[in-house]
PDB file of C-alpha atoms in Angstrom:
ATOM      1  CA  MET A   1       8.753 299.148  99.142  1.00 72.00           C
ATOM      2  CA  LYS A   2       5.818 299.790  96.823  1.00 83.00           C
ATOM      3  CA  PRO A   3       3.370 296.895  96.509  1.00 89.00           C
ATOM      4  CA  GLU A   4       1.948 295.545  93.285  1.00 92.00           C
ATOM      5  CA  ILE A   5      -1.851 295.482  92.988  1.00 94.00           C
ATOM      6  CA  LYS A   6      -3.604 293.076  90.665  1.00 93.00           C
ATOM      7  CA  PRO A   7      -7.138 291.695  90.235  1.00 95.00           C
ATOM      8  CA  VAL A   8      -8.054 288.206  91.404  1.00 95.00           C
ATOM      9  CA  GLY A   9     -11.270 287.095  89.750  1.00 92.00           C
ATOM     10  CA  ASP A  10     -14.228 289.467  89.771  1.00 92.00           C
ATOM     11  CA  SER A  11     -14.445 290.128  93.516  1.00 96.00           C
ATOM     12  CA  ALA A  12     -10.906 290.400  94.901  1.00 96.00           C
ATOM     13  CA  LEU A  13      -7.552 292.030  94.440  1.00 96.00           C
ATOM     14  CA  LEU A  14      -4.101 291.142  95.678  1.00 95.00           C
ATOM     15  CA  VAL A  15      -1.680 293.570  97.322  1.00 94.00           C
ATOM     16  CA  SER A  16       1.731 291.934  96.896  1.00 94.00           C
ATOM     17  CA  PHE A  17       5.222 292.785  98.127  1.00 92.00           C
ATOM     18  CA  GLY A  18       6.838 289.975  96.150  1.00 89.00           C
ATOM     19  CA  GLU A  19       7.708 286.456  97.245  1.00 86.00           C
ATOM     20  CA  VAL A  20       9.643 286.863 100.481  1.00 84.00           C
ATOM     21  CA  ILE A  21       9.478 285.591 104.045  1.00 82.00           C
ATOM     22  CA  ASP A  22      10.393 288.608 106.143  1.00 82.00           C
ATOM     23  CA  ASP A  23       9.170 289.942 109.501  1.00 81.00           C
ATOM     24  CA  GLU A  24       9.086 293.579 108.366  1.00 83.00           C
ATOM     25  CA  VAL A  25       7.148 292.822 105.185  1.00 85.00           C
ATOM     26  CA  ASN A  26       4.682 290.602 107.044  1.00 85.00           C
ATOM     27  CA  SER A  27       4.169 293.325 109.662  1.00 83.00           C
ATOM     28  CA  ARG A  28       3.327 295.777 106.897  1.00 86.00           C
ATOM     29  CA  VAL A  29       0.828 293.322 105.383  1.00 87.00           C
ATOM     30  CA  HIS A  30      -0.964 293.069 108.731  1.00 85.00           C
ATOM     31  CA  ALA A  31      -0.794 296.850 109.238  1.00 86.00           C
ATOM     32  CA  ILE A  32      -2.595 297.402 105.917  1.00 89.00           C
ATOM     33  CA  ALA A  33      -5.197 294.783 106.841  1.00 88.00           C
ATOM     34  CA  ARG A  34      -5.824 296.514 110.189  1.00 85.00           C
ATOM     35  CA  ALA A  35      -6.073 299.904 108.480  1.00 89.00           C
ATOM     36  CA  MET A  36      -8.673 298.555 106.053  1.00 90.00           C
ATOM     37  CA  GLU A  37     -10.728 296.995 108.835  1.00 87.00           C
ATOM     38  CA  LYS A  38     -10.552 300.270 110.774  1.00 90.00           C
ATOM     39  CA  ALA A  39     -11.754 302.168 107.695  1.00 91.00           C
ATOM     40  CA  ASP A  40     -14.890 299.990 107.816  1.00 89.00           C
ATOM     41  CA  PHE A  41     -15.567 299.987 104.072  1.00 94.00           C
ATOM     42  CA  GLU A  42     -19.128 298.811 103.471  1.00 95.00           C
ATOM     43  CA  TRP A  43     -17.983 296.770 100.474  1.00 96.00           C
ATOM     44  CA  LEU A  44     -15.223 294.904 102.320  1.00 96.00           C
ATOM     45  CA  VAL A  45     -15.978 291.197 102.773  1.00 95.00           C
ATOM     46  CA  GLU A  46     -12.663 289.946 104.129  1.00 91.00           C
ATOM     47  CA  THR A  47      -8.907 290.472 104.176  1.00 91.00           C
ATOM     48  CA  VAL A  48      -6.645 287.425 103.980  1.00 88.00           C
ATOM     49  CA  PRO A  49      -2.993 288.078 104.902  1.00 88.00           C
ATOM     50  CA  ALA A  50      -0.150 285.800 103.827  1.00 88.00           C
ATOM     51  CA  TYR A  51       3.657 286.024 104.120  1.00 86.00           C
ATOM     52  CA  SER A  52       4.070 289.020 101.826  1.00 89.00           C
ATOM     53  CA  SER A  53       0.639 289.690 100.337  1.00 92.00           C
ATOM     54  CA  LEU A  54      -2.893 290.641 101.272  1.00 93.00           C
ATOM     55  CA  LEU A  55      -5.960 289.338  99.484  1.00 94.00           C
ATOM     56  CA  VAL A  56      -8.797 291.864  99.619  1.00 96.00           C
ATOM     57  CA  ILE A  57     -12.228 290.354  98.974  1.00 96.00           C
ATOM     58  CA  TYR A  58     -15.004 292.819  98.175  1.00 96.00           C
ATOM     59  CA  ASP A  59     -18.663 292.815  97.179  1.00 96.00           C
ATOM     60  CA  PRO A  60     -18.798 293.560  93.419  1.00 96.00           C
ATOM     61  CA  LEU A  61     -22.454 294.552  93.726  1.00 95.00           C
ATOM     62  CA  LYS A  62     -21.461 297.492  95.921  1.00 96.00           C
ATOM     63  CA  VAL A  63     -18.206 298.659  94.359  1.00 95.00           C
ATOM     64  CA  SER A  64     -16.048 298.366  91.247  1.00 95.00           C
ATOM     65  CA  TYR A  65     -12.467 297.150  91.099  1.00 95.00           C
ATOM     66  CA  ALA A  66     -11.259 300.650  90.214  1.00 95.00           C
ATOM     67  CA  GLU A  67     -13.051 302.124  93.230  1.00 95.00           C
ATOM     68  CA  VAL A  68     -11.531 299.535  95.562  1.00 95.00           C
ATOM     69  CA  GLU A  69      -8.046 300.220  94.233  1.00 94.00           C
ATOM     70  CA  ALA A  70      -8.545 303.966  94.672  1.00 94.00           C
ATOM     71  CA  SER A  71      -9.946 303.545  98.194  1.00 93.00           C
ATOM     72  CA  ILE A  72      -7.116 301.431  99.524  1.00 92.00           C
ATOM     73  CA  GLY A  73      -4.367 303.463  97.840  1.00 90.00           C
ATOM     74  CA  PRO A  74      -3.893 305.864 100.795  1.00 89.00           C
ATOM     75  CA  LEU A  75      -3.668 302.903 103.191  1.00 90.00           C
ATOM     76  CA  LEU A  76      -0.825 301.111 101.452  1.00 87.00           C
ATOM     77  CA  ASN A  77       1.788 303.125 103.318  1.00 80.00           C
ATOM     78  CA  ALA A  78       0.451 301.927 106.660  1.00 67.00           C
ATOM     79  CA  GLU A  79       3.360 300.983 108.874  1.00 64.00           C
ATOM     80  CA  GLY A  80       3.239 298.680 111.817  1.00 57.00           C
ATOM     81  CA  ARG A  81       5.703 297.381 114.327  1.00 55.00           C
ATOM     82  CA  ALA A  82       6.075 293.641 114.301  1.00 51.00           C
ATOM     83  CA  PHE A  83       3.271 292.535 116.570  1.00 54.00           C
ATOM     84  CA  GLU A  84       4.494 290.030 119.114  1.00 62.00           C
ATOM     85  CA  GLY A  85       1.831 287.824 120.539  1.00 70.00           C
ATOM     86  CA  ARG A  86       2.233 285.117 123.137  1.00 87.00           C
ATOM     87  CA  LEU A  87       5.212 282.826 123.392  1.00 93.00           C
ATOM     88  CA  VAL A  88       3.774 279.335 122.955  1.00 95.00           C
ATOM     89  CA  GLU A  89       5.857 276.266 123.693  1.00 97.00           C
ATOM     90  CA  ILE A  90       5.005 273.292 121.497  1.00 97.00           C
ATOM     91  CA  PRO A  91       6.182 269.932 122.870  1.00 98.00           C
ATOM     92  CA  VAL A  92       7.296 267.595 120.078  1.00 98.00           C
ATOM     93  CA  VAL A  93       8.400 263.988 119.956  1.00 98.00           C
ATOM     94  CA  TYR A  94      10.775 263.809 116.999  1.00 98.00           C
ATOM     95  CA  GLY A  95      11.490 260.895 114.675  1.00 97.00           C
ATOM     96  CA  SER A  96      10.364 257.241 114.555  1.00 95.00           C
ATOM     97  CA  SER A  97       6.733 256.788 113.479  1.00 95.00           C
ATOM     98  CA  TYR A  98       5.920 260.313 114.725  1.00 97.00           C
ATOM     99  CA  GLY A  99       8.324 261.895 112.231  1.00 97.00           C
ATOM    100  CA  PRO A 100       8.865 259.392 109.438  1.00 97.00           C
ATOM    101  CA  ASP A 101      10.746 261.835 107.184  1.00 98.00           C
ATOM    102  CA  ILE A 102      13.333 263.037 109.680  1.00 98.00           C
ATOM    103  CA  GLU A 103      16.039 260.682 108.363  1.00 98.00           C
ATOM    104  CA  PHE A 104      15.385 261.932 104.826  1.00 98.00           C
ATOM    105  CA  VAL A 105      15.717 265.535 106.026  1.00 98.00           C
ATOM    106  CA  ALA A 106      18.986 264.627 107.741  1.00 98.00           C
ATOM    107  CA  ASN A 107      20.426 262.773 104.747  1.00 98.00           C
ATOM    108  CA  TYR A 108      19.271 265.424 102.261  1.00 98.00           C
ATOM    109  CA  ASN A 109      21.158 268.083 104.203  1.00 98.00           C
ATOM    110  CA  GLY A 110      24.204 266.009 105.150  1.00 98.00           C
ATOM    111  CA  LEU A 111      23.314 265.938 108.840  1.00 98.00           C
ATOM    112  CA  ASN A 112      22.425 263.396 111.486  1.00 98.00           C
ATOM    113  CA  VAL A 113      18.985 263.187 113.104  1.00 98.00           C
ATOM    114  CA  ASP A 114      20.121 264.751 116.389  1.00 98.00           C
ATOM    115  CA  SER A 115      21.399 267.789 114.482  1.00 98.00           C
ATOM    116  CA  VAL A 116      18.063 268.185 112.682  1.00 98.00           C
ATOM    117  CA  ILE A 117      16.244 268.137 116.032  1.00 98.00           C
ATOM    118  CA  GLU A 118      18.653 270.629 117.582  1.00 98.00           C
ATOM    119  CA  ILE A 119      18.504 273.021 114.615  1.00 98.00           C
ATOM    120  CA  HIS A 120      14.706 272.826 114.298  1.00 98.00           C
ATOM    121  CA  SER A 121      13.989 273.317 118.002  1.00 97.00           C
ATOM    122  CA  ARG A 122      16.522 276.089 118.635  1.00 96.00           C
ATOM    123  CA  PRO A 123      14.795 279.203 117.169  1.00 94.00           C
ATOM    124  CA  VAL A 124      11.697 281.074 118.261  1.00 93.00           C
ATOM    125  CA  TYR A 125       9.452 281.156 115.203  1.00 92.00           C
ATOM    126  CA  ARG A 126       6.904 283.778 114.210  1.00 88.00           C
ATOM    127  CA  VAL A 127       3.372 282.839 113.144  1.00 89.00           C
ATOM    128  CA  TYR A 128       3.107 284.691 109.845  1.00 87.00           C
ATOM    129  CA  PHE A 129      -0.450 283.682 109.008  1.00 85.00           C
ATOM    130  CA  ILE A 130      -3.081 280.962 109.357  1.00 88.00           C
ATOM    131  CA  GLY A 131      -4.155 279.042 106.282  1.00 83.00           C
ATOM    132  CA  PHE A 132      -4.629 275.770 104.388  1.00 81.00           C
ATOM    133  CA  LEU A 133      -6.564 274.237 107.303  1.00 86.00           C
ATOM    134  CA  PRO A 134      -8.278 275.828 110.343  1.00 86.00           C
ATOM    135  CA  GLY A 135      -5.473 276.536 112.784  1.00 88.00           C
ATOM    136  CA  PHE A 136      -2.596 275.676 110.412  1.00 91.00           C
ATOM    137  CA  ALA A 137       0.100 278.184 111.365  1.00 90.00           C
ATOM    138  CA  TYR A 138       2.777 278.975 108.798  1.00 90.00           C
ATOM    139  CA  LEU A 139       6.119 279.436 110.529  1.00 90.00           C
ATOM    140  CA  GLY A 140       8.604 280.716 107.982  1.00 75.00           C
ATOM    141  CA  GLY A 141      12.311 281.241 107.937  1.00 74.00           C
ATOM    142  CA  ILE A 142      13.694 277.929 109.194  1.00 91.00           C
ATOM    143  CA  ASP A 143      17.444 277.441 109.143  1.00 95.00           C
ATOM    144  CA  GLU A 144      18.738 276.788 105.609  1.00 95.00           C
ATOM    145  CA  ARG A 145      20.635 273.788 106.961  1.00 97.00           C
ATOM    146  CA  ILE A 146      17.392 271.797 107.302  1.00 98.00           C
ATOM    147  CA  ALA A 147      15.391 273.271 104.398  1.00 96.00           C
ATOM    148  CA  THR A 148      13.943 270.326 102.454  1.00 97.00           C
ATOM    149  CA  PRO A 149      11.539 270.084  99.489  1.00 96.00           C
ATOM    150  CA  ARG A 150       8.049 268.667  99.832  1.00 96.00           C
ATOM    151  CA  LEU A 151       7.187 265.090  99.024  1.00 96.00           C
ATOM    152  CA  GLU A 152       6.812 264.419  95.303  1.00 93.00           C
ATOM    153  CA  LYS A 153       3.556 262.618  96.066  1.00 95.00           C
ATOM    154  CA  PRO A 154       1.541 263.916  99.062  1.00 95.00           C
ATOM    155  CA  ARG A 155       0.316 261.516 101.718  1.00 96.00           C
ATOM    156  CA  LEU A 156      -3.411 260.865 101.742  1.00 96.00           C
ATOM    157  CA  LYS A 157      -3.510 261.020 105.541  1.00 96.00           C
ATOM    158  CA  VAL A 158      -1.312 263.063 107.884  1.00 96.00           C
ATOM    159  CA  PRO A 159      -2.108 262.749 111.624  1.00 96.00           C
ATOM    160  CA  ALA A 160      -3.211 265.812 113.585  1.00 95.00           C
ATOM    161  CA  GLY A 161      -0.280 267.390 115.394  1.00 96.00           C
ATOM    162  CA  SER A 162       2.320 266.356 112.818  1.00 97.00           C
ATOM    163  CA  VAL A 163       5.216 268.810 112.503  1.00 97.00           C
ATOM    164  CA  GLY A 164       6.558 269.220 108.991  1.00 97.00           C
ATOM    165  CA  ILE A 165       9.037 271.015 106.774  1.00 97.00           C
ATOM    166  CA  ALA A 166       8.410 272.317 103.244  1.00 95.00           C
ATOM    167  CA  GLY A 167      11.265 274.305 101.757  1.00 93.00           C
ATOM    168  CA  ARG A 168      12.117 277.020 104.295  1.00 91.00           C
ATOM    169  CA  GLN A 169       8.770 276.712 106.054  1.00 92.00           C
ATOM    170  CA  THR A 170       7.770 274.666 109.058  1.00 95.00           C
ATOM    171  CA  GLY A 171       4.272 274.102 110.364  1.00 94.00           C
ATOM    172  CA  ILE A 172       1.945 271.855 112.337  1.00 96.00           C
ATOM    173  CA  TYR A 173      -1.048 269.997 110.948  1.00 96.00           C
ATOM    174  CA  PRO A 174      -3.978 270.877 113.257  1.00 94.00           C
ATOM    175  CA  LEU A 175      -6.267 268.223 111.810  1.00 94.00           C
ATOM    176  CA  GLU A 176      -5.868 264.887 110.077  1.00 95.00           C
ATOM    177  CA  SER A 177      -5.641 265.651 106.380  1.00 95.00           C
ATOM    178  CA  PRO A 178      -3.732 264.941 103.170  1.00 95.00           C
ATOM    179  CA  GLY A 179      -0.375 266.699 103.005  1.00 95.00           C
ATOM    180  CA  GLY A 180       2.991 266.802 101.301  1.00 96.00           C
ATOM    181  CA  TRP A 181       5.268 268.292 103.947  1.00 97.00           C
ATOM    182  CA  ARG A 182       8.212 266.271 105.270  1.00 98.00           C
ATOM    183  CA  LEU A 183       7.137 265.017 108.696  1.00 98.00           C
ATOM    184  CA  ILE A 184       9.801 265.214 111.403  1.00 98.00           C
ATOM    185  CA  GLY A 185       7.748 264.920 114.606  1.00 98.00           C
ATOM    186  CA  ARG A 186       4.407 265.280 116.299  1.00 98.00           C
ATOM    187  CA  THR A 187       2.923 267.347 119.111  1.00 98.00           C
ATOM    188  CA  PRO A 188       0.225 266.063 121.485  1.00 97.00           C
ATOM    189  CA  LEU A 189      -1.365 269.521 121.670  1.00 96.00           C
ATOM    190  CA  ARG A 190      -4.762 270.155 120.062  1.00 94.00           C
ATOM    191  CA  LEU A 191      -4.196 273.070 117.711  1.00 94.00           C
ATOM    192  CA  PHE A 192      -7.800 273.413 116.617  1.00 93.00           C
ATOM    193  CA  ASP A 193     -10.859 272.842 118.777  1.00 91.00           C
ATOM    194  CA  PRO A 194     -14.183 274.367 117.644  1.00 89.00           C
ATOM    195  CA  LYS A 195     -15.477 274.114 121.224  1.00 87.00           C
ATOM    196  CA  ARG A 196     -12.938 276.584 122.576  1.00 88.00           C
ATOM    197  CA  GLU A 197     -13.672 280.305 122.772  1.00 86.00           C
ATOM    198  CA  LYS A 198     -10.718 280.774 120.404  1.00 86.00           C
ATOM    199  CA  PRO A 199     -10.730 277.596 118.320  1.00 90.00           C
ATOM    200  CA  THR A 200      -7.172 278.012 117.014  1.00 91.00           C
ATOM    201  CA  LEU A 201      -4.333 277.654 119.505  1.00 93.00           C
ATOM    202  CA  LEU A 202      -1.939 279.834 117.517  1.00 91.00           C
ATOM    203  CA  GLN A 203      -2.647 283.318 116.153  1.00 86.00           C
ATOM    204  CA  PRO A 204      -0.741 285.559 113.699  1.00 83.00           C
ATOM    205  CA  GLY A 205       2.063 287.312 115.549  1.00 81.00           C
ATOM    206  CA  ASP A 206       2.456 284.589 118.177  1.00 87.00           C
ATOM    207  CA  ARG A 207       5.927 283.198 118.773  1.00 89.00           C
ATOM    208  CA  VAL A 208       6.495 279.460 118.796  1.00 95.00           C
ATOM    209  CA  LYS A 209       9.229 277.457 120.511  1.00 96.00           C
ATOM    210  CA  PHE A 210       9.433 273.729 119.802  1.00 97.00           C
ATOM    211  CA  VAL A 211      10.453 271.673 122.834  1.00 98.00           C
ATOM    212  CA  PRO A 212      11.714 268.098 122.261  1.00 98.00           C
ATOM    213  CA  ILE A 213      10.060 265.489 124.506  1.00 98.00           C
ATOM    214  CA  GLU A 214      10.201 261.722 124.937  1.00 97.00           C
ATOM    215  CA  GLU A 215       7.487 259.363 123.749  1.00 95.00           C
ATOM    216  CA  SER A 216       6.297 258.658 127.321  1.00 95.00           C
ATOM    217  CA  GLU A 217       5.654 262.370 127.899  1.00 96.00           C
ATOM    218  CA  PHE A 218       3.917 262.613 124.533  1.00 96.00           C
ATOM    219  CA  ARG A 219       1.472 259.892 125.561  1.00 95.00           C
ATOM    220  CA  GLU A 220       0.744 261.548 128.916  1.00 94.00           C
ATOM    221  CA  LEU A 221       0.126 264.945 127.334  1.00 95.00           C
ATOM    222  CA  TYR A 222      -1.942 263.435 124.542  1.00 94.00           C
ATOM    223  CA  LYS A 223      -4.309 261.808 127.031  1.00 93.00           C
ATOM    224  CA  ARG A 224      -4.635 265.067 128.962  1.00 92.00           C
ATOM    225  CA  GLU A 225      -5.235 267.097 125.806  1.00 91.00           C
ATOM    226  CA  TRP A 226      -7.522 264.772 123.862  1.00 90.00           C
ATOM    227  CA  GLY A 227      -9.213 262.940 126.755  1.00 84.00           C
ATOM    228  CA  GLU A 228      -8.211 259.552 125.432  1.00 78.00           C
ATOM    229  CA  GLY A 229      -5.163 257.320 125.268  1.00 71.00           C
ATOM    230  CA  PHE A 230      -2.848 257.443 122.275  1.00 71.00           C
ATOM    231  CA  ASP A 231      -3.374 254.462 120.020  1.00 67.00           C
TER     232      ASP A 231
END
């Protein structure tokens, strides 16, 4: 599959394989990013991978757009096996005040709440990329049976640890922030901690398994993780 290359502003270009959520395509995106980093171009500022595209940010004082495009051309055929990182289990208490949209997700898809929980927690998800917030892992490819559109009007405040659905994506809010995903549960784990050696709990290529837990276990784990009781 040949990617499309197009300019983004005056200091970046986008290598795009279309709008898909696919393990093979995402692996190729990361393979190209690794090949560019290995090439150690003096003009390269940063590479930002997404589901099926790679943003290449360069220093326009050191290189022109045409030169960047010519330099990365030979790297676009870089192939890479799907990198499998750690298997990380994410405990989640589903529903009630922790997942206020779970009944909407169920009704929208003609299911009951128990079915939504079972379908959401069954797969092992792949972390495609980190974005939006520090430590926000995009986990694509959820089961079509629970795919649900975003809120028409985003919430001004979503609690850290909230697990949400947006279309065929699922993800976890690492920090309290505004957000428009449909919230179905919450994890007590701290997904982003700037004091840790690796601040983000999840990394691209990691595999994620959601594990349903009861509220009592959530409170115990929350206290252990955050050093304070859950209010």
